[in-house]
Amino acid sequence: AQKITQTQPGMFVQEKEAVTLDCTYDTSDQSYGLFWYKQPSSGEMIFLIYQGSYDEQNATEGRYSLNFQKARKSANLVISASQLGDSAMYFCAMRGGMDSSYKLIFGSGTRLLVRP
Amino acid sequence: DTGVSQNPRHKITKRGQNVTFRCDPISEHNRLYWYRQTLGQGPEFLTYFQNEAQLEKSRLLSDRFSAERPKGSFSTLEIQRTEQGDSAMYLCASSSHEGAGGRSPLHFGNGTRLTVT
């Protein structure tokens, strides 16, 4: 079974600064995928970034990057140059490589507030 | 690609009533998922369809819950004899893994927020 742990219920960051949101995971699968989603107050889940367990490089998508440390089973999201519009809930999720459903298992999330 | 559409956006019902939600996935996606999200928590998997076949159900999906995807396109989630504990956001997602396999994300709708009074 897969499990995602996000230990930061809430985070503050000053506009234009970088912030790291923590995510640790547990799985017995050798192959798996890690995802980050953003959920603004409107409720929609917005896909941000993906990291495969066999990817050699850390994933990057614009201002988002993933600090993937496989031995530590962590996949932290780094947001650079924070903007006011980044204020939202952020969820880490994983997909097991042996799961033919391709469903995602989510953590409990981190609420990020960007201060002007 | 018009995205995943869910209706209604909000539903208020009295305890004991039945409710039904609809999800229209992205048209070329053959996989459809229902999740439930309570306040302050991450989405929890409920059930999954591949085309019209319901292939997996979570233990969270009690006998009062039923989901269908009759023609492999839109899906409905029905809750019978609603209870206050059913109050939550119900999210639908779709995906296609042709070619990309496990790298493809789930694409979510805006959800239906259910309040049981």
Short mmCIF file of C-alpha atoms in Angstrom, two decimals:
data_model
loop_
_atom_site.label_atom_id
_atom_site.label_comp_id
_atom_site.label_asym_id
_atom_site.label_seq_id
_atom_site.Cartn_x
_atom_site.Cartn_y
_atom_site.Cartn_z
CA ALA A 1 0.00 0.00 0.00
CA GLN A 2 1.09 3.52 -0.72
CA LYS A 3 1.09 6.38 1.76
CA ILE A 4 1.81 10.08 1.38
CA THR A 5 2.70 12.29 4.33
CA GLN A 6 2.64 16.07 4.27
CA THR A 7 3.65 17.37 7.67
CA GLN A 8 3.14 21.10 7.09
CA PRO A 9 -0.53 22.02 7.50
CA GLY A 10 0.23 25.65 6.66
CA MET A 11 3.08 27.73 5.31
CA PHE A 12 3.72 31.43 4.80
CA VAL A 13 6.08 32.90 2.23
CA GLN A 14 6.88 36.45 1.25
CA GLU A 15 6.08 37.41 -2.31
CA LYS A 16 9.03 36.86 -4.69
CA GLU A 17 10.76 34.44 -2.31
CA ALA A 18 11.14 30.69 -2.77
CA VAL A 19 9.31 28.12 -0.65
CA THR A 20 9.65 24.37 -0.17
CA LEU A 21 6.66 22.16 0.56
CA ASP A 22 7.53 18.81 2.09
CA CYS A 23 6.30 15.41 0.98
CA THR A 24 7.41 11.96 2.10
CA TYR A 25 6.03 8.73 0.78
CA ASP A 26 5.99 5.05 1.52
CA THR A 27 5.68 2.26 -0.98
CA SER A 28 7.01 -1.20 -1.63
CA ASP A 29 6.83 -0.71 -5.41
CA GLN A 30 10.12 -0.26 -7.26
CA SER A 31 8.43 1.78 -9.96
CA TYR A 32 6.12 4.62 -9.02
CA GLY A 33 5.22 8.19 -9.87
CA LEU A 34 4.91 11.29 -7.74
CA PHE A 35 2.65 14.21 -8.56
CA TRP A 36 1.95 17.65 -7.14
CA TYR A 37 -1.39 19.40 -7.51
CA LYS A 38 -2.56 22.90 -6.60
CA GLN A 39 -6.08 23.50 -5.34
CA PRO A 40 -7.17 27.16 -5.22
CA SER A 41 -10.23 28.21 -3.27
CA SER A 42 -12.33 27.53 -6.39
CA GLY A 43 -11.82 23.81 -5.74
CA GLU A 44 -10.28 22.63 -8.99
CA MET A 45 -7.24 20.37 -8.73
CA ILE A 46 -4.52 21.69 -11.03
CA PHE A 47 -1.67 19.37 -12.02
CA LEU A 48 1.73 21.00 -11.51
CA ILE A 49 4.58 18.53 -11.89
CA TYR A 50 5.47 14.83 -12.17
CA GLN A 51 8.49 12.80 -11.08
CA GLY A 52 9.04 9.17 -12.02
CA SER A 53 10.96 6.92 -9.66
CA TYR A 54 13.45 6.05 -12.40
CA ASP A 55 13.87 9.59 -13.69
CA GLU A 56 17.52 10.54 -13.43
CA GLN A 57 16.94 14.26 -13.09
CA ASN A 58 14.68 16.22 -10.82
CA ALA A 59 11.57 17.46 -12.60
CA THR A 60 11.11 21.13 -13.37
CA GLU A 61 8.12 23.02 -14.80
CA GLY A 62 8.56 26.76 -14.96
CA ARG A 63 8.71 28.09 -11.38
CA TYR A 64 8.05 24.61 -9.97
CA SER A 65 10.76 22.08 -9.31
CA LEU A 66 10.77 18.82 -7.46
CA ASN A 67 13.55 17.95 -5.03
CA PHE A 68 13.44 14.16 -5.33
CA GLN A 69 15.50 12.21 -2.81
CA LYS A 70 14.75 8.56 -3.47
CA ALA A 71 16.74 7.11 -0.59
CA ARG A 72 14.90 9.36 1.85
CA LYS A 73 11.56 8.75 0.08
CA SER A 74 10.93 12.46 -0.20
CA ALA A 75 9.60 14.54 -3.08
CA ASN A 76 9.50 18.15 -1.98
CA LEU A 77 8.01 20.84 -4.17
CA VAL A 78 9.99 24.05 -4.59
CA ILE A 79 8.19 27.15 -5.82
CA SER A 80 10.53 29.91 -6.85
CA ALA A 81 9.68 33.62 -7.00
CA SER A 82 6.34 33.20 -5.19
CA GLN A 83 3.37 35.15 -6.50
CA LEU A 84 0.15 36.14 -4.74
CA GLY A 85 -1.69 33.74 -7.04
CA ASP A 86 0.28 30.85 -5.58
CA SER A 87 -1.80 31.05 -2.41
CA ALA A 88 -3.67 27.73 -2.39
CA MET A 89 -3.69 24.19 -1.03
CA TYR A 90 -0.94 21.96 -2.41
CA PHE A 91 -1.24 18.19 -2.53
CA CYS A 92 1.42 15.58 -3.07
CA ALA A 93 0.20 12.32 -4.61
CA MET A 94 1.63 9.02 -5.72
CA ARG A 95 0.79 6.30 -8.17
CA GLY A 96 2.07 2.79 -7.62
CA GLY A 97 3.80 1.16 -10.56
CA MET A 98 1.93 -2.09 -9.97
CA ASP A 99 -1.47 -0.41 -9.84
CA SER A 100 -3.22 -0.97 -13.16
CA SER A 101 -5.93 1.52 -12.24
CA TYR A 102 -3.48 4.44 -12.41
CA LYS A 103 -5.30 6.02 -9.47
CA LEU A 104 -3.53 8.55 -7.26
CA ILE A 105 -3.16 8.43 -3.49
CA PHE A 106 -3.06 11.91 -1.95
CA GLY A 107 -1.54 13.43 1.15
CA SER A 108 -3.44 15.74 3.47
CA GLY A 109 -2.06 18.87 1.85
CA THR A 110 -0.28 22.08 2.78
CA ARG A 111 -1.99 25.46 2.72
CA LEU A 112 0.36 28.09 1.31
CA LEU A 113 -0.23 31.77 1.91
CA VAL A 114 1.86 34.27 -0.02
CA ARG A 115 2.28 37.60 1.75
CA PRO A 116 2.59 40.82 -0.28
CA ASP B 1 -10.45 19.82 -24.84
CA THR B 2 -13.12 21.42 -22.66
CA GLY B 3 -11.94 19.82 -19.44
CA VAL B 4 -13.81 17.67 -16.96
CA SER B 5 -17.27 19.00 -16.18
CA GLN B 6 -19.23 18.25 -13.02
CA ASN B 7 -22.82 19.08 -12.19
CA PRO B 8 -24.20 20.43 -10.01
CA ARG B 9 -21.51 22.59 -8.38
CA HIS B 10 -23.38 22.65 -5.10
CA LYS B 11 -26.09 20.46 -3.64
CA ILE B 12 -27.87 20.92 -0.34
CA THR B 13 -30.11 18.08 0.74
CA LYS B 14 -31.86 16.84 3.83
CA ARG B 15 -30.72 13.73 5.61
CA GLY B 16 -32.33 10.64 4.16
CA GLN B 17 -32.76 12.02 0.64
CA ASN B 18 -31.09 10.59 -2.44
CA VAL B 19 -28.72 12.67 -4.55
CA THR B 20 -27.09 12.12 -7.93
CA PHE B 21 -24.04 13.85 -9.38
CA ARG B 22 -22.88 13.85 -12.96
CA CYS B 23 -19.38 13.92 -14.44
CA ASP B 24 -18.49 14.50 -18.07
CA PRO B 25 -14.85 13.56 -18.63
CA ILE B 26 -12.50 14.79 -21.32
CA SER B 27 -13.88 13.15 -24.44
CA GLU B 28 -10.91 11.00 -25.43
CA HIS B 29 -10.22 9.76 -21.89
CA ASN B 30 -11.20 6.16 -21.26
CA ARG B 31 -10.56 6.18 -17.52
CA LEU B 32 -12.77 7.96 -15.00
CA TYR B 33 -12.32 8.29 -11.24
CA TRP B 34 -14.45 9.51 -8.35
CA TYR B 35 -12.87 10.96 -5.24
CA ARG B 36 -14.27 12.41 -2.02
CA GLN B 37 -12.64 15.32 -0.22
CA THR B 38 -13.58 16.48 3.24
CA LEU B 39 -12.56 19.83 4.68
CA GLY B 40 -8.84 20.10 5.30
CA GLN B 41 -8.05 16.71 3.80
CA GLY B 42 -6.73 15.39 0.54
CA PRO B 43 -8.97 13.63 -1.97
CA GLU B 44 -9.78 10.01 -1.15
CA PHE B 45 -10.30 7.48 -3.91
CA LEU B 46 -13.80 6.07 -4.22
CA THR B 47 -14.05 4.20 -7.51
CA TYR B 48 -12.66 3.88 -11.02
CA PHE B 49 -13.99 3.03 -14.48
CA GLN B 50 -12.20 1.92 -17.58
CA ASN B 51 -14.63 2.64 -20.37
CA GLU B 52 -17.98 1.40 -19.03
CA ALA B 53 -16.54 -1.17 -16.64
CA GLN B 54 -16.26 -0.33 -12.94
CA LEU B 55 -13.01 -2.04 -12.09
CA GLU B 56 -12.24 -0.95 -8.55
CA LYS B 57 -14.21 0.28 -5.54
CA SER B 58 -12.76 1.60 -2.31
CA ARG B 59 -14.01 0.32 1.01
CA LEU B 60 -15.10 3.93 1.55
CA LEU B 61 -17.84 3.30 -1.00
CA SER B 62 -20.61 1.99 1.21
CA ASP B 63 -23.69 0.18 -0.07
CA ARG B 64 -25.51 3.52 -0.21
CA PHE B 65 -23.17 4.70 -2.95
CA SER B 66 -23.45 3.57 -6.55
CA ALA B 67 -21.65 4.77 -9.63
CA GLU B 68 -22.29 4.11 -13.28
CA ARG B 69 -20.75 4.92 -16.60
CA PRO B 70 -23.31 3.38 -18.97
CA LYS B 71 -21.79 4.18 -22.34
CA GLY B 72 -18.22 4.76 -21.35
CA SER B 73 -18.67 8.51 -21.55
CA PHE B 74 -20.32 10.44 -18.70
CA SER B 75 -20.64 8.98 -15.22
CA THR B 76 -23.10 9.39 -12.36
CA LEU B 77 -22.56 8.95 -8.64
CA GLU B 78 -25.66 8.36 -6.56
CA ILE B 79 -25.86 8.48 -2.79
CA GLN B 80 -28.98 6.95 -1.26
CA ARG B 81 -30.35 7.83 2.16
CA THR B 82 -27.81 10.57 2.68
CA GLU B 83 -26.23 11.07 6.08
CA GLN B 84 -24.54 14.15 7.53
CA GLY B 85 -21.22 12.37 7.24
CA ASP B 86 -21.64 12.34 3.47
CA SER B 87 -21.11 16.10 3.40
CA ALA B 88 -17.99 16.62 1.32
CA MET B 89 -16.65 17.70 -2.05
CA TYR B 90 -17.04 14.96 -4.67
CA LEU B 91 -14.39 15.19 -7.35
CA CYS B 92 -14.35 13.48 -10.70
CA ALA B 93 -11.19 12.96 -12.74
CA SER B 94 -10.36 11.42 -16.08
CA SER B 95 -7.21 10.25 -17.78
CA SER B 96 -5.79 8.48 -20.76
CA HIS B 97 -2.56 6.56 -20.52
CA GLU B 98 -2.04 5.71 -24.16
CA GLY B 99 1.65 6.18 -24.80
CA ALA B 100 2.48 8.03 -21.60
CA GLY B 101 1.59 5.22 -19.24
CA GLY B 102 2.06 6.09 -15.59
CA ARG B 103 3.31 9.59 -16.33
CA SER B 104 -0.14 10.89 -17.28
CA PRO B 105 -1.81 12.99 -14.60
CA LEU B 106 -5.45 12.80 -13.64
CA HIS B 107 -7.47 15.75 -14.90
CA PHE B 108 -10.00 16.90 -12.31
CA GLY B 109 -13.28 18.72 -12.53
CA ASN B 110 -14.34 21.53 -10.19
CA GLY B 111 -16.23 19.12 -7.99
CA THR B 112 -19.70 18.96 -6.49
CA ARG B 113 -19.98 20.20 -2.94
CA LEU B 114 -22.61 18.26 -1.02
CA THR B 115 -24.11 19.56 2.21
CA VAL B 116 -26.44 17.23 4.12
CA THR B 117 -28.56 19.01 6.72
#
